[in-house]
C-alpha cells in the first residue's frame, strides 16, 4: 500500500503554488542517485580514480596499549540515504560497505592478546558519514553539477571493532583524516546536472540544493527507511531573482506508486511555476531538457498534471551502454576459470578485438591471471595469489567504424570463500562480541560449542552478537567456541580475559598446524608461583598429552586453546593460554619492490631532451607529462608498482614541494577555471582540447610503470615553473623523481592575439537561387545592382565563419551590456518605412559534440536555431522551423544563417524584443586549443547594397 500515492501528491499541490518564487523544482529519488554512484564507482576502478586502500595503526589509548592494525581496507560502492535530511540544508548520509582487508588487534604488553579476521563484503562492515551536496558550475560547458565531496564529510562512524565503540570512534577518526587528504578526482562524486547553456525563458541559470526524507523514511525498521530525494530549486532566465526556500511542510513530490511487477513507477518529478507556462511552446519544457546525468541515464516523462503549477512525473531510465560485459558471477576462487562475454546494446553477443585482465593489488603480473581471446579468464592459483582477495578489472576492446570502444567489469578472486569474523577474539567479558560470517549459504546458523559461557542474541543471520555471562567476567580466563554453519562451517574462538595474564605460555600463538602435527608448550617463567600446582587443559579439537598438543586429523579447521592454571587449594591464582590454529591454508604473502632503478618525468614532444614544454595559460589546453618508474628486481623477481601507488602519482612544485591539485576529470571541457584559487593542476584524462604537443605514448616493458598526466595552467605568462613527480608508497613515505635528478620546466604562454586575417567569413547560398553573395565584389557606381539579391527575394544564405589555422569547439552567445539580454538572432528591414515588408532575420548552426544536442546531430535531425524572441515577433512562421542542410554545413565552423523574406510587415521600435533583435550579437568561440575568440556579428553591407543582405564581424 503506497504511503505517498500520486493522488496524494496532487492533492497537496491543488490550488496552491509550491515553487515559492522559483521557476521550477526538480525532485530526484534516492535509488537513481545510488545507481549513478555505483556506476561511477565501477568506472573509477578502470581509470585510477578509486578510493585508496586504507592502512593504519590505531591506538586504543587503554592501559595495555592495545592497537588495531588495519591492512588493505577496501571500500565498496557508496550508498546515499536521507535519515538526516531536514529540508533546511543539503545534508545526507553516505555509507560505504567495507569489502576486503585484514583486521588485527593486539597489545605489546601481552603477546597473546590478539583479535584477527579477514574481511569479506558479506560480513556487513560499513563506514558511515554525513555529507553535504554541493553545486559546482563549469566555466566552459555551463553545467551546474550536484556533487558530494568526501573531503568535506563529517560524523564518521564504523563497526569494524564490533561493540567496542571507543575503538570504532578512533578507527573512524583515522579514516576521516585520510579522506580529508584525498585529491579531488578521487574524493568527489557527481549525482546529476542542470545545463545552463541555453537562451530561452525556461533555461536554468542557477539552482539551490536541498535534501528531503520520504514520508515515514526516518523510522528505523520501516520498509522505506533512509529513502528520500534531492531537491533542486531552479531559477530560470524568466525569473528576476531567486525564490524562497521551503518550509517544513513542503510536499514530497515523488509518488511511491508501484508497477505491476513491484518496481517503482516514478523516480523523478519536475514542477514548473504556473507563471512560467506562458513561455511553453509546443509542450516543450526546456528546463526538462536541461536535466542531465553524468552516467548513462535520461529523464522519461510518464504523465503531466496541472493542479496549479505544472507537475511532470517520470522516471530516470538507464540507457544501455554501447557495449558491456557479462559473466555468471562477480566472485571466484583462486585457480578457477570463468567465461566473460561482450554484448552490444541489444544484448547480442559480439566478438571483442582484445581482452585484458589487471589486478588492483598484485605487484606481480601473475596476479592478474590470464584471459584468452575468447574472454575465458583463468584466475591466479592459490600458491601465487599473495593476498586474501584480489580485485580484478576485466576489460574488453572492440574496434568499430575505426573507433576503439572499451567495456570494463569487476571481479573478486578469493583465497578462500568462507570466512568468520573474528577467527580469534580476545576481549574483556563485559564487552559484547559481534561475530560475522561469509559462507556460501542462503542462511547461516550459529551455535555455541562445548561449555557455554554466554549466549547469542540470535541463532541465524550473517551477524550475531555474543554476550558473556556474568561469571565469565569474574574468572581470570574463559574460552567460548562459536560455530557458523552454511554449506561449509567455520569456527570462531573467543577468549574472555579479566586483566592481563601473568602466567605466560610459549609459544603464545601457533598458526598453520597440519593434521596430526604436534607442538610442545612450556611456561616462560617456571619460577613464577613455583609452589602452586599446574593444571593444563585443552579447549577445542585435538589432543593434549602433558604439555604436548597434537592437531586433529582430517579436514577440521579452527583454533584450539590450551590453558595452563596455577592452582592452590582449588583456587586459581593465575592463568595463561596458547592459541593453536590448525587446518587453515597458509597464505604466502606477495613480496614488493624495495628500491627503484629509475624514476623520471618528461614532456613528450617537448624541447631540451623532453625536459621543457610550453602551454597556453588560459587553463584549458593540456600538456602531456609522462612519468616512468621501474623498480629494481628483488631475488630475481620484478615487482611493479601497485595500482594504488600508480594512482597516487602526481606532480609537485620544485620550490615549495607542494603537490599540484588534481582537477575534476568528469567535465570533458574542464581545466583551470578563471576563478579557481589554484593556477596549476592535473587531470588524469584528456579534455576535449588539443594538447600543446602532438604525442604518441609508446608501449613499455611490463615491469615499467608509465603514467600520463595532463597539466593545465592559468598562471602568469613567460614565468618558468619547475616540476617533479612523486608517488605515495604503500608501506609509507613518498618517492620522487628528484632522487634521480629528473624534473621538467614548463613555461606558460599567452593565447595568440588574433586579427581579421586569421578568419574566413564565407557566404553560401543554400536556398532561393542565384549566386553566392560576394561582399568583396567591385562596385560600379553606374550599375549599383547586386545580382545575388535583386531578383531573388526569398533566400537563405549560410555565412560560414572559420578559423584559418584550426576549428572551433564551443560557441556561446554572451551579453554586450547589462541593459540588453543575451540574444541569438538579429533582424533588419530594407528600410525604416512603416509600410516596409522586405525583411531579414538570422539563425545559427553550431555542432558541439559534448552538448545535449549531439543526439540530434547523430540522428540527422538538426534544426537551425533561432532566438526565442524571434519566435514571438514573427508569430511562429514556418521559416522558423528549418532543417540544417548538412551537406552545406562545415564542421568546426560557426554558421550564421541569413533568411530574407518579402512579406513581413514593419514593426516600429520601442518594444524590448524588437529593439534587442535589431542589434548585432556577441559570441564567445573557443578553438581547438581552448583559446577564446570574442566576436561581434551584425548586419552590414558594402556600398550600394542593402545592409540586411550581408553579415560582417568585428573582433573584440
CSV table of C-alpha atoms in Angstrom, one decimal, residues 106-518:
chain,number,residue,atom,x,y,z
A,106,UNK,CA,47.0,-6.8,19.8
A,107,UNK,CA,49.0,-5.3,22.7
A,108,UNK,CA,52.8,-5.1,23.1
A,109,UNK,CA,52.3,-5.8,26.8
A,110,UNK,CA,50.6,-9.2,26.2
A,111,UNK,CA,52.0,-11.3,23.4
A,112,UNK,CA,48.9,-13.4,23.1
A,113,UNK,CA,46.3,-10.6,23.4
A,114,UNK,CA,45.1,-10.8,19.8
A,115,UNK,CA,41.9,-10.5,17.7
A,116,UNK,CA,42.2,-11.1,14.0
A,117,UNK,CA,40.0,-11.6,11.0
A,118,UNK,CA,39.8,-11.4,7.2
A,119,UNK,CA,37.1,-9.0,5.9
A,120,UNK,CA,34.5,-10.0,3.3
A,121,UNK,CA,31.8,-7.8,2.0
A,122,UNK,CA,29.0,-10.1,3.2
A,123,UNK,CA,30.1,-9.7,6.8
A,124,UNK,CA,28.3,-6.3,7.0
A,125,UNK,CA,31.2,-4.0,8.0
A,126,UNK,CA,30.5,-0.4,7.0
A,127,UNK,CA,31.8,3.1,7.1
A,128,UNK,CA,29.1,5.8,7.6
A,129,UNK,CA,29.5,9.6,7.3
A,130,UNK,CA,27.4,12.8,6.9
A,131,UNK,CA,27.9,14.6,3.6
A,132,UNK,CA,26.6,17.8,2.1
A,133,UNK,CA,25.7,18.1,-1.6
A,134,UNK,CA,27.3,21.0,-3.4
A,135,UNK,CA,26.7,22.9,-6.6
A,136,UNK,CA,29.7,23.2,-9.0
A,137,UNK,CA,29.4,25.1,-12.3
A,138,UNK,CA,31.6,24.5,-15.3
A,139,UNK,CA,33.1,27.6,-16.9
A,140,UNK,CA,33.1,26.2,-20.5
A,141,UNK,CA,30.2,23.8,-20.6
A,142,UNK,CA,27.9,25.9,-18.2
A,143,UNK,CA,26.6,22.9,-16.4
A,144,UNK,CA,25.7,23.0,-12.8
A,145,UNK,CA,26.8,19.8,-11.2
A,146,UNK,CA,25.4,18.3,-8.0
A,147,UNK,CA,28.4,16.8,-6.2
A,148,UNK,CA,29.3,15.2,-3.0
A,149,UNK,CA,32.8,15.6,-1.7
A,150,UNK,CA,34.3,13.0,0.7
A,151,UNK,CA,36.9,15.5,1.7
A,152,UNK,CA,34.2,17.6,3.4
A,153,UNK,CA,32.4,14.7,5.0
A,154,UNK,CA,31.9,14.6,8.8
A,155,UNK,CA,30.5,12.5,11.6
A,156,UNK,CA,32.4,9.4,10.5
A,157,UNK,CA,31.5,6.1,12.2
A,158,UNK,CA,32.3,2.4,11.5
A,159,UNK,CA,31.7,-1.0,13.1
A,160,UNK,CA,35.0,-2.8,12.4
A,161,UNK,CA,35.6,-3.2,16.1
A,162,UNK,CA,32.2,-4.7,16.8
A,163,UNK,CA,30.6,-3.4,20.0
A,164,UNK,CA,33.8,-1.6,21.2
A,165,UNK,CA,32.5,1.9,20.3
A,166,UNK,CA,35.6,3.7,21.6
A,167,UNK,CA,37.7,1.7,19.2
A,168,UNK,CA,35.3,2.3,16.4
A,169,UNK,CA,35.5,6.0,17.0
A,170,UNK,CA,39.3,6.0,16.8
A,171,UNK,CA,39.3,4.0,13.6
A,172,UNK,CA,36.6,6.3,12.1
A,173,UNK,CA,38.7,9.3,13.0
A,174,UNK,CA,41.7,7.8,11.3
A,175,UNK,CA,39.7,7.2,8.1
A,176,UNK,CA,38.2,10.7,8.3
A,177,UNK,CA,41.7,12.2,8.3
A,178,UNK,CA,42.7,10.1,5.3
A,179,UNK,CA,39.6,11.1,3.4
A,180,UNK,CA,40.3,14.8,4.1
A,181,UNK,CA,43.5,14.5,2.2
A,182,UNK,CA,42.0,12.8,-0.9
A,183,UNK,CA,42.7,14.6,-4.2
A,184,UNK,CA,39.5,16.0,-5.9
A,185,UNK,CA,39.3,13.5,-8.7
A,186,UNK,CA,39.2,10.6,-6.2
A,187,UNK,CA,37.1,12.2,-3.5
A,188,UNK,CA,34.3,13.9,-5.4
A,189,UNK,CA,31.3,12.1,-6.9
A,190,UNK,CA,28.7,13.6,-9.3
A,191,UNK,CA,25.0,13.0,-8.9
A,192,UNK,CA,23.4,15.0,-11.7
A,193,UNK,CA,23.5,18.2,-13.7
A,194,UNK,CA,21.4,21.1,-14.9
A,195,UNK,CA,22.5,22.5,-18.2
A,196,UNK,CA,22.7,26.3,-18.1
A,197,UNK,CA,23.8,26.6,-21.8
A,198,UNK,CA,20.5,27.9,-23.3
A,199,UNK,CA,18.9,31.2,-24.0
A,200,UNK,CA,15.2,30.7,-23.6
A,201,UNK,CA,13.0,31.9,-20.8
A,202,UNK,CA,12.9,28.3,-19.4
A,203,UNK,CA,16.6,27.8,-19.4
A,204,UNK,CA,18.1,27.3,-15.9
A,205,UNK,CA,20.5,29.9,-14.7
A,206,UNK,CA,21.1,28.8,-11.1
A,207,UNK,CA,19.7,26.4,-8.5
A,208,UNK,CA,19.8,25.6,-4.8
A,209,UNK,CA,20.1,22.0,-3.5
A,210,UNK,CA,18.2,20.6,-0.5
A,211,UNK,CA,17.5,17.1,0.7
A,212,UNK,CA,14.2,15.7,1.9
A,213,UNK,CA,13.3,12.4,3.6
A,214,UNK,CA,10.4,10.4,2.2
A,215,UNK,CA,7.3,10.1,4.4
A,216,UNK,CA,8.0,7.6,7.2
A,217,UNK,CA,11.6,7.0,6.0
A,218,UNK,CA,13.2,8.2,9.3
A,219,UNK,CA,11.6,5.4,11.2
A,220,UNK,CA,14.1,2.6,11.9
A,221,UNK,CA,12.7,-0.6,10.6
A,222,UNK,CA,10.3,1.0,8.1
A,223,UNK,CA,10.3,-0.6,4.6
A,224,UNK,CA,11.5,2.7,3.1
A,225,UNK,CA,14.0,3.6,5.9
A,226,UNK,CA,16.5,6.1,4.6
A,227,UNK,CA,14.5,6.8,1.4
A,228,UNK,CA,14.3,10.4,0.2
A,229,UNK,CA,15.1,12.8,-2.6
A,230,UNK,CA,17.4,15.5,-3.7
A,231,UNK,CA,15.5,18.7,-4.5
A,232,UNK,CA,16.8,21.4,-6.9
A,233,UNK,CA,15.1,24.8,-6.6
A,234,UNK,CA,15.7,26.3,-10.0
A,235,UNK,CA,16.0,29.9,-11.1
A,236,UNK,CA,15.1,30.3,-14.8
A,237,UNK,CA,16.0,33.1,-17.2
A,238,UNK,CA,12.5,34.4,-16.9
A,239,UNK,CA,12.9,34.8,-13.2
A,240,UNK,CA,14.2,38.1,-12.0
A,241,UNK,CA,15.6,36.7,-8.7
A,242,UNK,CA,15.8,33.6,-6.6
A,243,UNK,CA,12.7,32.3,-4.7
A,244,UNK,CA,12.3,31.4,-1.1
A,245,UNK,CA,13.4,28.2,0.5
A,246,UNK,CA,10.6,25.8,1.5
A,247,UNK,CA,9.0,25.3,4.9
A,248,UNK,CA,9.0,22.0,6.8
A,249,UNK,CA,5.6,21.1,5.3
A,250,UNK,CA,6.8,21.1,1.7
A,251,UNK,CA,5.2,18.1,-0.1
A,252,UNK,CA,7.2,15.1,-1.0
A,253,UNK,CA,7.0,15.3,-4.8
A,254,UNK,CA,7.8,11.7,-5.8
A,255,UNK,CA,4.9,9.3,-5.6
A,256,UNK,CA,5.6,5.8,-4.3
A,257,UNK,CA,3.1,4.0,-6.5
A,258,UNK,CA,4.4,0.7,-7.9
A,259,UNK,CA,4.2,-1.0,-11.3
A,260,UNK,CA,2.6,-4.4,-11.6
A,261,UNK,CA,6.0,-6.1,-11.2
A,262,UNK,CA,6.6,-4.2,-7.9
A,263,UNK,CA,9.1,-1.7,-9.4
A,264,UNK,CA,8.9,2.0,-8.6
A,265,UNK,CA,6.6,3.8,-11.0
A,266,UNK,CA,8.2,7.2,-10.6
A,267,UNK,CA,11.8,8.3,-9.7
A,268,UNK,CA,11.7,12.0,-10.6
A,269,UNK,CA,9.3,14.9,-10.7
A,270,UNK,CA,9.6,18.3,-12.2
A,271,UNK,CA,7.3,21.1,-11.1
A,272,UNK,CA,7.2,24.3,-13.2
A,273,UNK,CA,5.8,27.5,-11.8
A,274,UNK,CA,2.4,28.5,-13.2
A,275,UNK,CA,3.7,31.9,-14.2
A,276,UNK,CA,6.3,30.3,-16.4
A,277,UNK,CA,3.8,28.3,-18.5
A,278,UNK,CA,3.2,31.2,-20.9
A,279,UNK,CA,6.8,30.6,-22.2
A,280,UNK,CA,6.0,26.9,-23.1
A,281,UNK,CA,5.8,26.3,-26.9
A,282,UNK,CA,4.6,23.0,-28.4
A,283,UNK,CA,4.6,21.5,-24.9
A,284,UNK,CA,8.4,21.7,-24.9
A,285,UNK,CA,9.9,22.3,-21.5
A,286,UNK,CA,13.5,23.5,-21.9
A,287,UNK,CA,14.1,23.0,-18.2
A,288,UNK,CA,13.3,19.3,-18.6
A,289,UNK,CA,15.8,19.0,-21.4
A,290,UNK,CA,18.4,20.7,-19.1
A,291,UNK,CA,18.2,17.8,-16.6
A,292,UNK,CA,21.3,15.8,-17.3
A,293,UNK,CA,23.2,13.0,-15.6
A,294,UNK,CA,26.8,12.1,-15.5
A,295,UNK,CA,26.2,8.5,-16.3
A,296,UNK,CA,24.0,6.9,-19.0
A,297,UNK,CA,20.6,8.0,-17.7
A,298,UNK,CA,17.9,10.2,-19.0
A,299,UNK,CA,14.5,11.5,-17.9
A,300,UNK,CA,11.5,9.7,-19.4
A,301,UNK,CA,8.2,11.6,-18.9
A,302,UNK,CA,5.3,9.5,-17.8
A,303,UNK,CA,2.4,12.0,-17.2
A,304,UNK,CA,1.6,15.7,-16.7
A,305,UNK,CA,-0.9,17.3,-14.4
A,306,UNK,CA,-1.7,20.9,-13.6
A,307,UNK,CA,-3.3,21.1,-10.1
A,308,UNK,CA,-1.9,24.7,-10.1
A,309,UNK,CA,1.7,24.6,-11.1
A,310,UNK,CA,2.6,22.2,-13.9
A,311,UNK,CA,3.8,18.8,-12.5
A,312,UNK,CA,5.6,16.4,-14.7
A,313,UNK,CA,6.1,12.9,-13.3
A,314,UNK,CA,8.6,10.4,-14.8
A,315,UNK,CA,11.5,8.1,-14.3
A,316,UNK,CA,15.2,8.4,-14.8
A,317,UNK,CA,15.9,5.4,-17.1
A,318,UNK,CA,19.3,3.9,-17.6
A,319,UNK,CA,20.5,3.9,-21.2
A,320,UNK,CA,22.2,0.7,-22.1
A,321,UNK,CA,25.9,1.1,-22.6
A,322,UNK,CA,27.1,0.7,-26.2
A,323,UNK,CA,29.0,-2.4,-25.1
A,324,UNK,CA,29.0,-4.3,-21.7
A,325,UNK,CA,30.5,-7.4,-20.3
A,326,UNK,CA,28.5,-10.3,-18.9
A,327,UNK,CA,29.6,-13.1,-16.6
A,328,UNK,CA,28.0,-15.7,-14.4
A,329,UNK,CA,29.5,-14.5,-11.1
A,330,UNK,CA,31.3,-11.4,-9.7
A,331,UNK,CA,33.4,-13.7,-7.4
A,332,UNK,CA,35.5,-16.8,-7.8
A,333,UNK,CA,38.2,-18.8,-6.1
A,334,UNK,CA,41.9,-18.7,-6.9
A,335,UNK,CA,42.7,-21.1,-9.7
A,336,UNK,CA,39.2,-21.2,-11.1
A,337,UNK,CA,38.1,-20.3,-14.6
A,338,UNK,CA,35.2,-18.1,-15.7
A,339,UNK,CA,33.8,-17.1,-19.1
A,340,UNK,CA,33.2,-13.4,-19.9
A,341,UNK,CA,31.2,-12.3,-22.9
A,342,UNK,CA,31.0,-8.9,-24.6
A,343,UNK,CA,27.4,-7.8,-25.6
A,344,UNK,CA,26.0,-4.8,-27.5
A,345,UNK,CA,23.1,-2.5,-26.5
A,346,UNK,CA,20.6,-5.1,-27.7
A,347,UNK,CA,22.2,-7.8,-25.5
A,348,UNK,CA,23.6,-9.7,-28.5
A,349,UNK,CA,27.0,-11.3,-28.2
A,350,UNK,CA,29.8,-9.7,-30.1
A,351,UNK,CA,33.4,-10.7,-30.6
A,352,UNK,CA,35.9,-8.5,-28.8
A,353,UNK,CA,39.1,-7.3,-30.5
A,354,UNK,CA,41.1,-7.6,-27.3
A,355,UNK,CA,40.7,-8.8,-23.7
A,356,UNK,CA,42.7,-7.6,-20.7
A,357,UNK,CA,42.9,-8.5,-17.0
A,358,UNK,CA,44.5,-6.4,-14.3
A,359,UNK,CA,44.8,-6.9,-10.6
A,360,UNK,CA,44.4,-3.9,-8.3
A,361,UNK,CA,46.5,-5.3,-5.5
A,362,UNK,CA,49.1,-7.5,-7.3
A,363,UNK,CA,52.7,-6.3,-7.8
A,364,UNK,CA,53.5,-9.4,-9.9
A,365,UNK,CA,52.0,-9.9,-13.3
A,366,UNK,CA,51.0,-13.5,-12.4
A,367,UNK,CA,48.4,-12.0,-10.0
A,368,UNK,CA,46.4,-10.6,-13.0
A,369,UNK,CA,45.5,-14.1,-14.1
A,370,UNK,CA,45.1,-14.9,-17.8
A,371,UNK,CA,42.4,-14.2,-20.2
A,372,UNK,CA,42.3,-15.5,-23.8
A,373,UNK,CA,41.0,-14.0,-27.0
A,374,UNK,CA,37.5,-15.5,-26.3
A,375,UNK,CA,37.1,-14.0,-22.9
A,376,UNK,CA,37.9,-17.1,-20.9
A,377,UNK,CA,39.6,-16.0,-17.6
A,378,UNK,CA,41.9,-18.1,-15.5
A,379,UNK,CA,42.5,-16.8,-12.0
A,380,UNK,CA,45.9,-16.9,-10.4
A,381,UNK,CA,46.4,-20.1,-8.4
A,382,UNK,CA,46.5,-20.5,-4.6
A,383,UNK,CA,50.3,-20.6,-4.3
A,384,UNK,CA,50.7,-17.3,-6.1
A,385,UNK,CA,47.7,-15.2,-5.2
A,386,UNK,CA,49.7,-13.4,-2.4
A,387,UNK,CA,46.6,-11.7,-1.0
A,388,UNK,CA,43.4,-12.8,0.8
A,389,UNK,CA,41.4,-11.3,-2.1
A,390,UNK,CA,42.2,-9.6,-5.4
A,391,UNK,CA,40.0,-7.1,-7.3
A,392,UNK,CA,40.4,-7.9,-11.0
A,393,UNK,CA,39.4,-5.5,-13.7
A,394,UNK,CA,38.3,-7.3,-16.9
A,395,UNK,CA,38.4,-5.1,-20.0
A,396,UNK,CA,37.2,-5.8,-23.5
A,397,UNK,CA,38.1,-3.7,-26.5
A,398,UNK,CA,36.2,-3.7,-29.8
A,399,UNK,CA,37.0,-1.7,-32.9
A,400,UNK,CA,34.0,-0.5,-34.8
A,401,UNK,CA,33.9,2.2,-37.5
A,402,UNK,CA,37.6,2.9,-37.0
A,403,UNK,CA,37.0,3.7,-33.3
A,404,UNK,CA,38.1,1.6,-30.4
A,405,UNK,CA,35.4,1.1,-27.7
A,406,UNK,CA,36.0,-0.3,-24.2
A,407,UNK,CA,33.9,-2.0,-21.6
A,408,UNK,CA,35.1,-3.0,-18.1
A,409,UNK,CA,33.7,-5.1,-15.3
A,410,UNK,CA,34.9,-6.0,-11.8
A,411,UNK,CA,35.7,-9.5,-10.4
A,412,UNK,CA,36.9,-10.5,-7.0
A,413,UNK,CA,39.2,-13.5,-6.7
A,414,UNK,CA,39.3,-15.0,-3.2
A,415,UNK,CA,42.0,-17.0,-1.5
A,416,UNK,CA,39.1,-18.6,0.5
A,417,UNK,CA,35.3,-18.1,0.0
A,418,UNK,CA,34.4,-18.9,3.6
A,419,UNK,CA,35.4,-16.6,6.5
A,420,UNK,CA,34.3,-15.9,10.0
A,421,UNK,CA,35.0,-12.8,12.0
A,422,UNK,CA,36.8,-12.9,14.3
A,423,UNK,CA,38.7,-16.1,13.8
A,424,UNK,CA,40.2,-15.4,17.1
A,425,UNK,CA,38.8,-12.8,19.5
A,426,UNK,CA,40.4,-11.9,22.8
A,427,UNK,CA,38.4,-9.4,24.8
A,428,UNK,CA,37.1,-8.4,28.2
A,429,UNK,CA,34.0,-10.4,29.1
A,430,UNK,CA,32.0,-7.3,29.9
A,431,UNK,CA,32.1,-6.2,26.3
A,432,UNK,CA,29.7,-7.9,23.8
A,433,UNK,CA,31.5,-9.5,20.8
A,434,UNK,CA,30.0,-9.1,17.3
A,435,UNK,CA,30.5,-12.1,15.0
A,436,UNK,CA,30.1,-12.1,11.2
A,437,UNK,CA,30.4,-14.8,8.6
A,438,UNK,CA,30.9,-15.1,4.9
A,439,UNK,CA,29.6,-18.5,3.9
A,440,UNK,CA,28.1,-20.0,0.7
A,441,UNK,CA,24.5,-20.3,2.1
A,442,UNK,CA,21.2,-18.5,2.0
A,443,UNK,CA,21.0,-18.7,5.8
A,444,UNK,CA,23.8,-19.0,8.3
A,445,UNK,CA,23.2,-20.9,11.5
A,446,UNK,CA,25.2,-20.1,14.7
A,447,UNK,CA,25.7,-22.3,17.8
A,448,UNK,CA,27.9,-22.4,20.9
A,449,UNK,CA,30.2,-25.4,21.2
A,450,UNK,CA,31.5,-27.0,24.4
A,451,UNK,CA,30.9,-25.4,27.8
A,452,UNK,CA,28.7,-22.3,27.4
A,453,UNK,CA,29.8,-19.0,28.9
A,454,UNK,CA,27.2,-16.8,27.5
A,455,UNK,CA,24.6,-16.6,24.8
A,456,UNK,CA,24.0,-15.4,21.2
A,457,UNK,CA,21.4,-12.7,20.5
A,458,UNK,CA,20.1,-14.8,17.7
A,459,UNK,CA,20.8,-18.2,16.0
A,460,UNK,CA,20.6,-17.1,12.3
A,461,UNK,CA,22.0,-14.4,10.2
A,462,UNK,CA,25.3,-13.0,8.8
A,463,UNK,CA,25.9,-11.0,12.0
A,464,UNK,CA,25.3,-12.1,15.6
A,465,UNK,CA,26.4,-10.9,19.0
A,466,UNK,CA,27.8,-13.0,21.8
A,467,UNK,CA,27.1,-11.7,25.3
A,468,UNK,CA,29.1,-13.3,28.1
A,469,UNK,CA,27.5,-14.4,31.3
A,470,UNK,CA,28.4,-12.5,34.4
A,471,UNK,CA,30.6,-15.3,36.0
A,472,UNK,CA,32.9,-15.1,33.0
A,473,UNK,CA,33.8,-11.5,34.0
A,474,UNK,CA,34.9,-12.8,37.4
A,475,UNK,CA,37.1,-15.6,36.1
A,476,UNK,CA,40.7,-14.9,35.0
A,477,UNK,CA,40.1,-16.6,31.7
A,478,UNK,CA,37.1,-18.2,29.9
A,479,UNK,CA,37.0,-19.7,26.3
A,480,UNK,CA,33.9,-20.0,24.1
A,481,UNK,CA,33.9,-21.7,20.7
A,482,UNK,CA,31.2,-20.5,18.3
A,483,UNK,CA,30.3,-22.3,15.1
A,484,UNK,CA,28.9,-20.7,11.9
A,485,UNK,CA,27.4,-23.2,9.5
A,486,UNK,CA,26.2,-22.8,5.9
A,487,UNK,CA,27.2,-25.2,3.2
A,488,UNK,CA,30.5,-25.2,5.0
A,489,UNK,CA,31.2,-24.5,8.6
A,490,UNK,CA,33.7,-22.2,10.3
A,491,UNK,CA,34.6,-21.7,13.9
A,492,UNK,CA,35.4,-18.6,16.0
A,493,UNK,CA,37.3,-18.9,19.2
A,494,UNK,CA,36.6,-16.3,21.8
A,495,UNK,CA,38.9,-15.8,24.8
A,496,UNK,CA,37.5,-13.7,27.6
A,497,UNK,CA,40.0,-12.2,29.9
A,498,UNK,CA,39.8,-10.5,33.3
A,499,UNK,CA,43.0,-8.5,33.2
A,500,UNK,CA,46.5,-9.3,31.8
A,501,UNK,CA,47.6,-12.9,32.1
A,502,UNK,CA,50.7,-13.2,34.4
A,503,UNK,CA,51.4,-16.8,33.6
A,504,UNK,CA,52.9,-16.7,30.1
A,505,UNK,CA,52.8,-19.8,27.9
A,506,UNK,CA,55.2,-20.3,24.9
A,507,UNK,CA,54.5,-20.3,22.1
A,508,UNK,CA,51.8,-17.9,22.7
A,509,UNK,CA,50.3,-18.5,19.2
A,510,UNK,CA,50.9,-21.1,16.5
A,511,UNK,CA,49.5,-21.0,13.0
A,512,UNK,CA,49.4,-23.3,10.1
A,513,UNK,CA,49.4,-26.6,12.0
A,514,UNK,CA,48.7,-29.6,9.7
A,515,UNK,CA,46.7,-32.6,10.6
A,516,UNK,CA,48.5,-34.6,13.4
A,517,UNK,CA,51.3,-32.1,13.8
A,518,UNK,CA,52.4,-31.6,17.4
